[in-house]
Amino acid sequence: MQASLIAAQTPAQPESTESDTIAGRLVDTKGAPVPGAAVLLFGSDSTYVDAVASNLEGRFEIRSALRPYRLQVQHLAYELCEIESDRPDLGDIVLAESQVSIDAVVVEGERPVVRVEQGRLNYDLGQLTRNQTVNNAYEALTRLPGVSEQDGALSLAGASSVTVILNGRPSTMTSEQLAALLRSTPVERVEKAEVMYSAPPQYHVRGAAINLVMRRSHDAAFSGEVHGNYTDRYFANWELGGNFVISSPKWSADVMYTALRGKSKTCYDLLSRHTLDGRQYDISQEESITGEGWSHQLRAAVEYAPRERGRLSAAYTASFSPDGSGISRSQGNYVGSLSQKVSDKSLHNVALRYTSDFGLDIGADYTHYVDPERSTLTNDYADGSATAFDVVSGQRIDRLNVTVDEDHTFDSGWNLTAGASFGMSLSHDWQHYTVLEGNPVTADTDSRLDEYTGNLYAGFGRQFGRTGFSLSLAGEYYRLGDYENWSLYPQASFSWVHSDKHIVQLNFSSDKRYPSYWEMQGAVSYIDGYSEIHGTSGLRPSRNYEAQAIYIYRQKYIFVLFWNEMPDYFVQAAWQSSDRLALIYQSLNWNTNRQWGVNAVVPFRIGRWLDSRLTVTGLRMRQRCDNFHDMSFDRAKWVAVVRLNNTFRLCRKPDLALEVNGFFQSAAIQGTYDINPLGSVDAALKWTFDKGRASLSLRCSDILETGSPLTRIRYGGQWLDMGSQRYSRTTTVYFSYRFGGYREKKHKEVDTSRFGH
């Protein structure tokens, strides 16, 4: 278990300019494309750099700024071809047919799982997920070594948090929106995934990041994908969507739309022995929360990108949930509560970006988000009293971000990066109460937060044969109301490729994590007549320092030693009030949250029918807070996490694959919480047909309904049990069909990670 493990929104390498790629098209002497040829890239000193395979159109593209370079093209049916050049586009490369006839030759081998390039761990997602029950790019992400998903959030073993970015661009969507987008993207659209434990500053993201590099086409084409799925988790949910792209050698346009009709049910059991004025109150409550509504996501984008003349793009992204409604019922020996809520949430984002052919990158985006809500809460207490009130609440956010970056590689091999960013966010939160019965504790709030962030950075790096490094330093100015802060963020990465069998990488990074806008307000909202959620005025950002030492054996066995130190760490935690019968959930700054440990990824195969991967993490947690309400804590715990993924190839005709996965986590802590051991078992069956264009899958997650955490508090006079093991089993039927080769473009998303209540 890693702290604050969220799929966030962070960059990794800026999107490649034409001068940062090497592209071409392989054809035979008759002009027909040559697919499946291996294209190997070497430096002028014959140092191996990277390799790709030509696609069905004979095209290949290698992301590298290396100049000059040497290419080697290999194919069993053609003569070996070697090219030395410094051009980014080689045009058509004619391969001569081999004069030696080879009959019935079968070559079996195992491709490397991971390659190291300029401090990045590069994975071929297509190869990594071959024959697995993976329907889309998001599911493929969870198959990366060390990457896992829990409660809808992605985590990377050895990192305090991880951010997913697309083509080197920072995401501005919430993790839920980004996940929805990636779930509609076929894994074939992903050229490779780059994992960085210490992302360079030109991506305006710090710490760990996963960069998905999407395949690009300069051909005239129309393509797309349609999909639909049915999900059963107590209630039925339906989703339909499509992605469509039209492209030409100089420009392209894409449209994405998804509609979801969803309904959810969550139940929580709570047992509280609340001590007040020397008397203990045994409070038992059972809460059932139901929510439903439509959700729509729309994106339209256009890009003009003539070869070797830069790239200009514009995009509009929108998200609508126009009729959201929810009902929460709480029954118990203390209070019976009924809460009803309606909302109308919407988001609009406009983004512009220009990337020159000489390394200059300029971007700007504007986001408008609004979430008005109306709710009613009635409480009938066991002593015969009652309260009731209406609440009109909401949040409005306007945010502007501007970035300017320059990335230049000199003839000597040194790489220099420099840039700046400016962000401005205006947030307005309000809550207005109308008391209908009794005398509940209420307070109207109407607050505004003006937040400004400025950032300057510079960095350099170089590759010396099998050794490479990068260093950078970013300076940041942050102002929120009367609070001002200056910070420095160092970053360093070192890689040593001793041989194909032994690779070592060392990383260090620093970062800050900011609370959501609502958490920084002093407002109070009510779950029921006993449980409340409090904002915290003056809540500070948390700092984060982390380091990793990575050893890769035979390009597939991965071992990581890691250390994370998070001063001023904050997380929402429960506390039984000492002056009234109220359970208060609130985010407070702790002194520190420290984790250190080791992670091991061990893949193995049995013939052609079983492909497995074992991931084991052992870590030591220490958490300290000297001012946690009216108490303090200083706690430590050893934690073990084990994951085993298994894919069985049942048959090739029809193409059927079965997947069975297991997960276990030992007991853990979070502040005053004790988290019981938990685990889960998932299974999936996938059928691929119509020459790979169509797929149908059936997946059942958390079959035993043991994957939800059960927590308890037995600390400092606090006594609380809470959790749920109901309605977590999820069954999903997914169908997708691709046409026209499917060349969906990827894009920058809208960041709403700090929006919402």
Tab-separated table of C-alpha atoms in Angstrom, residues 29-329:
chain	number	residue	atom	x	y	z
A	29	THR	CA	10.988	-3.275	-55.115
A	30	LYS	CA	7.389	-3.121	-56.395
A	31	GLY	CA	6.402	-0.388	-53.936
A	32	ALA	CA	4.303	-2.653	-51.701
A	33	PRO	CA	4.589	-2.031	-47.938
A	34	VAL	CA	6.735	-4.374	-45.827
A	35	PRO	CA	5.126	-4.976	-42.425
A	36	GLY	CA	6.746	-6.712	-39.464
A	37	ALA	CA	10.345	-5.674	-40.206
A	38	ALA	CA	12.616	-4.941	-37.243
A	39	VAL	CA	14.097	-1.417	-37.322
A	40	LEU	CA	17.038	-1.010	-34.928
A	41	LEU	CA	18.503	2.356	-33.951
A	42	PHE	CA	22.199	2.758	-33.095
A	43	GLY	CA	24.376	5.714	-32.222
A	44	SER	CA	27.347	6.680	-34.344
A	45	ASP	CA	29.512	4.664	-31.922
A	46	SER	CA	27.307	1.565	-32.589
A	47	THR	CA	25.619	1.824	-29.186
A	48	TYR	CA	22.175	0.249	-29.287
A	49	VAL	CA	19.376	2.782	-28.537
A	50	ASP	CA	15.936	1.406	-29.463
A	51	ALA	CA	13.973	-0.848	-31.806
A	52	VAL	CA	10.496	-0.869	-33.357
A	53	ALA	CA	8.579	-2.947	-35.898
A	54	SER	CA	7.010	-1.603	-39.090
A	55	ASN	CA	3.196	-1.561	-39.119
A	56	LEU	CA	0.796	-2.927	-41.736
A	57	GLU	CA	1.533	0.077	-43.961
A	58	GLY	CA	5.270	-0.480	-43.663
A	59	ARG	CA	5.662	2.657	-41.569
A	60	PHE	CA	7.838	3.029	-38.494
A	61	GLU	CA	8.615	5.851	-36.080
A	62	ILE	CA	11.281	5.944	-33.364
A	63	ARG	CA	11.103	8.650	-30.702
A	64	SER	CA	14.696	9.891	-30.428
A	65	ALA	CA	16.616	13.148	-30.930
A	66	LEU	CA	19.872	11.266	-31.603
A	67	ARG	CA	21.803	12.815	-34.538
A	68	PRO	CA	23.562	11.424	-36.471
A	69	TYR	CA	22.333	7.860	-36.182
A	70	ARG	CA	22.529	4.448	-37.836
A	71	LEU	CA	19.501	2.315	-38.696
A	72	GLN	CA	19.496	-1.405	-39.354
A	73	VAL	CA	16.447	-3.012	-40.991
A	74	GLN	CA	16.012	-6.771	-40.604
A	75	HIS	CA	13.483	-9.109	-42.187
A	76	LEU	CA	13.754	-12.834	-43.030
A	77	ALA	CA	12.437	-12.266	-46.563
A	78	TYR	CA	14.674	-9.279	-47.406
A	79	GLU	CA	18.339	-8.402	-47.442
A	80	LEU	CA	19.800	-6.587	-44.440
A	81	CYS	CA	19.587	-2.823	-44.930
A	82	GLU	CA	21.759	-0.266	-43.088
A	83	ILE	CA	21.320	3.517	-43.233
A	84	GLU	CA	23.400	6.322	-41.731
A	85	SER	CA	21.690	9.718	-41.619
A	86	ASP	CA	20.717	12.732	-39.525
A	87	ARG	CA	17.300	13.348	-41.140
A	88	PRO	CA	14.056	12.953	-39.142
A	89	ASP	CA	12.099	11.617	-42.156
A	90	LEU	CA	13.715	9.031	-44.412
A	91	GLY	CA	10.764	8.683	-46.770
A	92	ASP	CA	10.437	5.357	-48.611
A	93	ILE	CA	13.156	2.805	-47.937
A	94	VAL	CA	13.310	0.074	-50.591
A	95	LEU	CA	14.218	-3.402	-49.369
A	96	ALA	CA	15.697	-5.967	-51.747
A	97	GLU	CA	14.294	-9.473	-51.564
A	98	SER	CA	16.597	-12.080	-50.068
A	99	GLN	CA	18.245	-14.392	-52.621
A	100	VAL	CA	18.249	-17.260	-50.141
A	101	SER	CA	15.025	-19.270	-49.945
A	102	ILE	CA	14.017	-20.309	-46.444
A	103	ASP	CA	11.289	-22.896	-45.979
A	104	ALA	CA	9.362	-23.697	-42.799
A	105	VAL	CA	11.563	-21.686	-40.463
A	106	VAL	CA	10.038	-21.039	-37.040
A	107	VAL	CA	11.895	-18.694	-34.737
A	108	GLU	CA	10.787	-18.659	-31.106
A	109	GLY	CA	12.045	-16.149	-28.601
A	110	GLU	CA	11.028	-13.850	-25.810
A	111	ARG	CA	11.196	-10.110	-26.335
A	112	PRO	CA	12.478	-7.937	-23.498
A	113	VAL	CA	9.754	-6.714	-21.157
A	114	VAL	CA	11.462	-3.367	-20.521
A	115	ARG	CA	14.117	-1.177	-22.122
A	116	VAL	CA	15.884	1.797	-20.558
A	117	GLU	CA	16.292	4.998	-22.587
A	118	GLN	CA	17.289	8.415	-21.215
A	119	GLY	CA	16.100	7.532	-17.719
A	120	ARG	CA	12.761	6.085	-18.898
A	121	LEU	CA	11.604	2.494	-18.495
A	122	ASN	CA	10.032	1.755	-21.876
A	123	TYR	CA	7.405	-0.973	-22.221
A	124	ASP	CA	5.816	-2.252	-25.437
A	125	LEU	CA	2.207	-2.485	-24.218
A	126	GLY	CA	1.113	-4.471	-27.250
A	127	GLN	CA	3.718	-7.146	-26.573
A	128	LEU	CA	3.202	-7.020	-22.811
A	129	THR	CA	-0.555	-7.600	-23.073
A	130	ARG	CA	-0.546	-10.021	-25.994
A	131	ASN	CA	-3.080	-12.834	-25.478
A	132	GLN	CA	-4.308	-11.231	-22.237
A	133	THR	CA	-7.916	-10.274	-21.485
A	134	VAL	CA	-7.207	-6.580	-21.994
A	135	ASN	CA	-9.885	-4.530	-23.747
A	136	ASN	CA	-8.383	-1.055	-23.759
A	137	ALA	CA	-5.460	1.215	-22.904
A	138	TYR	CA	-6.534	1.713	-19.282
A	139	GLU	CA	-6.612	-2.004	-18.557
A	140	ALA	CA	-3.238	-2.310	-20.303
A	141	LEU	CA	-1.809	0.281	-17.884
A	142	THR	CA	-2.663	-1.990	-14.954
A	143	ARG	CA	-0.532	-4.729	-16.573
A	144	LEU	CA	2.655	-2.675	-16.373
A	145	PRO	CA	5.100	-4.158	-13.838
A	146	GLY	CA	4.599	-2.474	-10.458
A	147	VAL	CA	1.373	-0.704	-11.524
A	148	SER	CA	-1.906	-1.640	-9.840
A	149	GLU	CA	-5.412	-0.293	-9.371
A	150	GLN	CA	-7.414	-0.093	-6.178
A	151	ASP	CA	-10.593	1.883	-5.531
A	152	GLY	CA	-10.342	3.386	-9.015
A	153	ALA	CA	-6.837	4.818	-8.503
A	154	LEU	CA	-3.572	3.751	-10.118
A	155	SER	CA	-0.428	3.270	-8.047
A	156	LEU	CA	3.220	2.576	-8.865
A	157	ALA	CA	5.181	0.492	-6.386
A	158	GLY	CA	7.989	2.558	-4.874
A	159	ALA	CA	6.369	5.948	-5.629
A	160	SER	CA	4.133	7.993	-3.350
A	161	SER	CA	1.878	8.839	-6.312
A	162	VAL	CA	1.889	8.509	-10.086
A	163	THR	CA	0.545	10.705	-12.877
A	164	VAL	CA	-0.603	9.463	-16.276
A	165	ILE	CA	0.201	11.706	-19.239
A	166	LEU	CA	-0.385	11.376	-22.965
A	167	ASN	CA	2.334	12.028	-25.547
A	168	GLY	CA	4.344	13.955	-22.963
A	169	ARG	CA	1.546	16.407	-22.209
A	170	PRO	CA	0.197	17.004	-18.703
A	171	SER	CA	-3.370	15.901	-18.163
A	172	THR	CA	-5.974	18.342	-16.893
A	173	MET	CA	-8.704	15.796	-16.222
A	174	THR	CA	-9.599	14.018	-13.041
A	175	SER	CA	-8.421	10.447	-12.734
A	176	GLU	CA	-12.018	9.279	-13.332
A	177	GLN	CA	-12.347	11.270	-16.567
A	178	LEU	CA	-8.950	10.158	-17.807
A	179	ALA	CA	-9.793	6.534	-16.991
A	180	ALA	CA	-13.055	6.824	-18.943
A	181	LEU	CA	-11.166	8.160	-21.933
A	182	LEU	CA	-8.499	5.450	-21.854
A	183	ARG	CA	-11.142	2.750	-21.484
A	184	SER	CA	-12.470	3.798	-24.892
A	185	THR	CA	-9.006	3.605	-26.466
A	186	PRO	CA	-7.795	0.297	-27.963
A	187	VAL	CA	-4.425	-0.877	-26.672
A	188	GLU	CA	-3.251	-1.128	-30.291
A	189	ARG	CA	-3.260	2.667	-30.402
A	190	VAL	CA	-0.496	2.801	-27.790
A	191	GLU	CA	3.000	2.573	-29.231
A	192	LYS	CA	4.699	2.254	-25.856
A	193	ALA	CA	4.458	3.255	-22.206
A	194	GLU	CA	7.298	5.177	-20.552
A	195	VAL	CA	7.568	4.853	-16.774
A	196	MET	CA	9.563	7.583	-15.032
A	197	TYR	CA	10.158	7.610	-11.304
A	198	SER	CA	11.590	11.127	-11.596
A	199	ALA	CA	9.917	13.025	-14.434
A	200	PRO	CA	11.902	15.922	-15.987
A	201	PRO	CA	10.476	19.402	-15.249
A	202	GLN	CA	9.538	20.282	-18.829
A	203	TYR	CA	6.388	18.221	-18.333
A	204	HIS	CA	5.322	20.423	-15.427
A	205	VAL	CA	4.808	17.373	-13.282
A	206	ARG	CA	7.043	16.138	-10.499
A	207	GLY	CA	7.695	12.688	-9.116
A	208	ALA	CA	6.592	9.522	-10.887
A	209	ALA	CA	4.770	9.610	-14.214
A	210	ILE	CA	3.614	7.178	-16.902
A	211	ASN	CA	3.737	8.622	-20.402
A	212	LEU	CA	1.591	6.871	-22.998
A	213	VAL	CA	3.077	7.439	-26.450
A	214	MET	CA	0.343	7.048	-29.046
A	215	ARG	CA	0.830	5.887	-32.613
A	216	ARG	CA	0.523	8.676	-35.172
A	217	SER	CA	-0.352	8.657	-38.825
A	218	HIS	CA	0.331	11.198	-41.583
A	219	ASP	CA	-1.823	9.322	-44.072
A	220	ALA	CA	-5.245	10.288	-45.383
A	221	ALA	CA	-7.597	8.059	-43.435
A	222	PHE	CA	-10.893	7.797	-41.635
A	223	SER	CA	-11.069	5.377	-38.743
A	224	GLY	CA	-12.703	4.809	-35.421
A	225	GLU	CA	-14.083	2.531	-32.766
A	226	VAL	CA	-17.466	1.960	-31.175
A	227	HIS	CA	-18.019	0.192	-27.905
A	228	GLY	CA	-20.647	-0.683	-25.368
A	229	ASN	CA	-20.692	-2.364	-22.021
A	230	TYR	CA	-23.100	-3.598	-19.398
A	231	THR	CA	-21.998	-3.580	-15.751
A	232	ASP	CA	-23.846	-5.158	-12.854
A	233	ARG	CA	-22.953	-4.081	-9.308
A	234	TYR	CA	-26.260	-4.457	-7.497
A	235	PHE	CA	-27.791	-2.134	-10.134
A	236	ALA	CA	-27.406	-2.309	-13.910
A	237	ASN	CA	-25.273	0.303	-15.692
A	238	TRP	CA	-24.997	0.929	-19.434
A	239	GLU	CA	-22.388	2.773	-21.447
A	240	LEU	CA	-22.140	3.529	-25.176
A	241	GLY	CA	-19.407	5.480	-26.915
A	242	GLY	CA	-17.398	6.086	-30.018
A	243	ASN	CA	-14.171	7.673	-31.232
A	244	PHE	CA	-13.653	8.889	-34.786
A	245	VAL	CA	-10.625	10.337	-36.556
A	246	ILE	CA	-10.059	11.839	-39.966
A	247	SER	CA	-6.487	12.627	-40.983
A	248	SER	CA	-4.359	13.800	-43.886
A	249	PRO	CA	-0.593	14.324	-44.293
A	250	LYS	CA	-0.866	17.828	-42.757
A	251	TRP	CA	-3.923	17.942	-40.523
A	252	SER	CA	-6.266	15.791	-38.488
A	253	ALA	CA	-9.478	16.059	-36.501
A	254	ASP	CA	-10.978	13.771	-33.904
A	255	VAL	CA	-14.222	13.493	-31.972
A	256	MET	CA	-14.971	11.422	-28.876
A	257	TYR	CA	-18.329	10.966	-27.189
A	258	THR	CA	-19.405	8.683	-24.352
A	259	ALA	CA	-22.780	8.395	-22.625
A	260	LEU	CA	-23.278	6.497	-19.386
A	261	ARG	CA	-26.464	5.752	-17.524
A	262	GLY	CA	-25.357	4.700	-14.082
A	263	LYS	CA	-26.784	3.767	-10.714
A	264	SER	CA	-24.735	2.790	-7.682
A	265	LYS	CA	-25.325	1.481	-4.186
A	266	THR	CA	-22.872	1.601	-1.293
A	267	CYS	CA	-23.421	0.440	2.267
A	268	TYR	CA	-21.399	1.234	5.365
A	269	ASP	CA	-21.637	-0.254	8.833
A	270	LEU	CA	-20.502	1.888	11.754
A	271	LEU	CA	-20.101	0.957	15.423
A	272	SER	CA	-18.954	3.808	17.653
A	273	ARG	CA	-18.305	3.772	21.388
A	274	HIS	CA	-18.271	7.495	21.901
A	275	THR	CA	-17.107	8.822	25.275
A	276	LEU	CA	-18.548	12.210	26.243
A	277	ASP	CA	-18.398	13.810	29.722
A	278	GLY	CA	-17.230	10.534	31.243
A	279	ARG	CA	-20.122	8.515	29.780
A	280	GLN	CA	-19.846	5.960	26.965
A	281	TYR	CA	-22.494	5.958	24.221
A	282	ASP	CA	-22.783	2.817	22.065
A	283	ILE	CA	-23.853	4.072	18.631
A	284	SER	CA	-24.640	1.611	15.860
A	285	GLN	CA	-25.536	2.921	12.403
A	286	GLU	CA	-26.037	1.379	8.978
A	287	GLU	CA	-25.882	3.711	6.005
A	288	SER	CA	-27.070	3.022	2.471
A	289	ILE	CA	-26.128	5.479	-0.294
A	290	THR	CA	-27.703	5.312	-3.738
A	291	GLY	CA	-26.795	7.590	-6.644
A	292	GLU	CA	-27.906	7.695	-10.256
A	293	GLY	CA	-27.894	9.868	-13.346
A	294	TRP	CA	-26.594	10.405	-16.845
A	295	SER	CA	-22.999	11.317	-17.597
A	296	HIS	CA	-21.821	12.686	-20.951
A	297	GLN	CA	-18.285	13.338	-22.152
A	298	LEU	CA	-17.467	15.147	-25.379
A	299	ARG	CA	-14.212	16.116	-26.981
A	300	ALA	CA	-13.437	17.700	-30.347
A	301	ALA	CA	-9.947	18.599	-31.522
A	302	VAL	CA	-8.114	19.701	-34.627
A	303	GLU	CA	-4.391	19.692	-35.339
A	304	TYR	CA	-2.291	21.169	-38.139
A	305	ALA	CA	1.105	19.482	-38.380
A	306	PRO	CA	3.004	19.768	-41.644
A	307	ARG	CA	6.233	17.791	-41.547
A	308	GLU	CA	9.251	19.672	-40.165
A	309	ARG	CA	7.174	22.837	-39.646
A	310	GLY	CA	5.907	22.398	-36.114
A	311	ARG	CA	2.472	21.593	-34.789
A	312	LEU	CA	-0.559	23.709	-33.855
A	313	SER	CA	-3.535	22.191	-32.060
A	314	ALA	CA	-6.800	23.283	-30.483
A	315	ALA	CA	-9.216	21.241	-28.422
A	316	TYR	CA	-12.549	21.598	-26.654
A	317	THR	CA	-13.481	19.202	-23.867
A	318	ALA	CA	-16.790	19.087	-22.025
A	319	SER	CA	-18.309	16.948	-19.307
A	320	PHE	CA	-21.970	17.045	-18.239
A	321	SER	CA	-23.918	15.324	-15.468
A	322	PRO	CA	-27.232	17.175	-15.808
A	323	ASP	CA	-29.573	15.156	-13.619
A	324	GLY	CA	-27.507	13.654	-10.835
A	325	SER	CA	-29.499	12.547	-7.821
A	326	GLY	CA	-28.749	10.655	-4.646
A	327	ILE	CA	-30.485	9.279	-1.583
A	328	SER	CA	-28.728	8.421	1.662
A	329	ARG	CA	-30.495	6.537	4.444
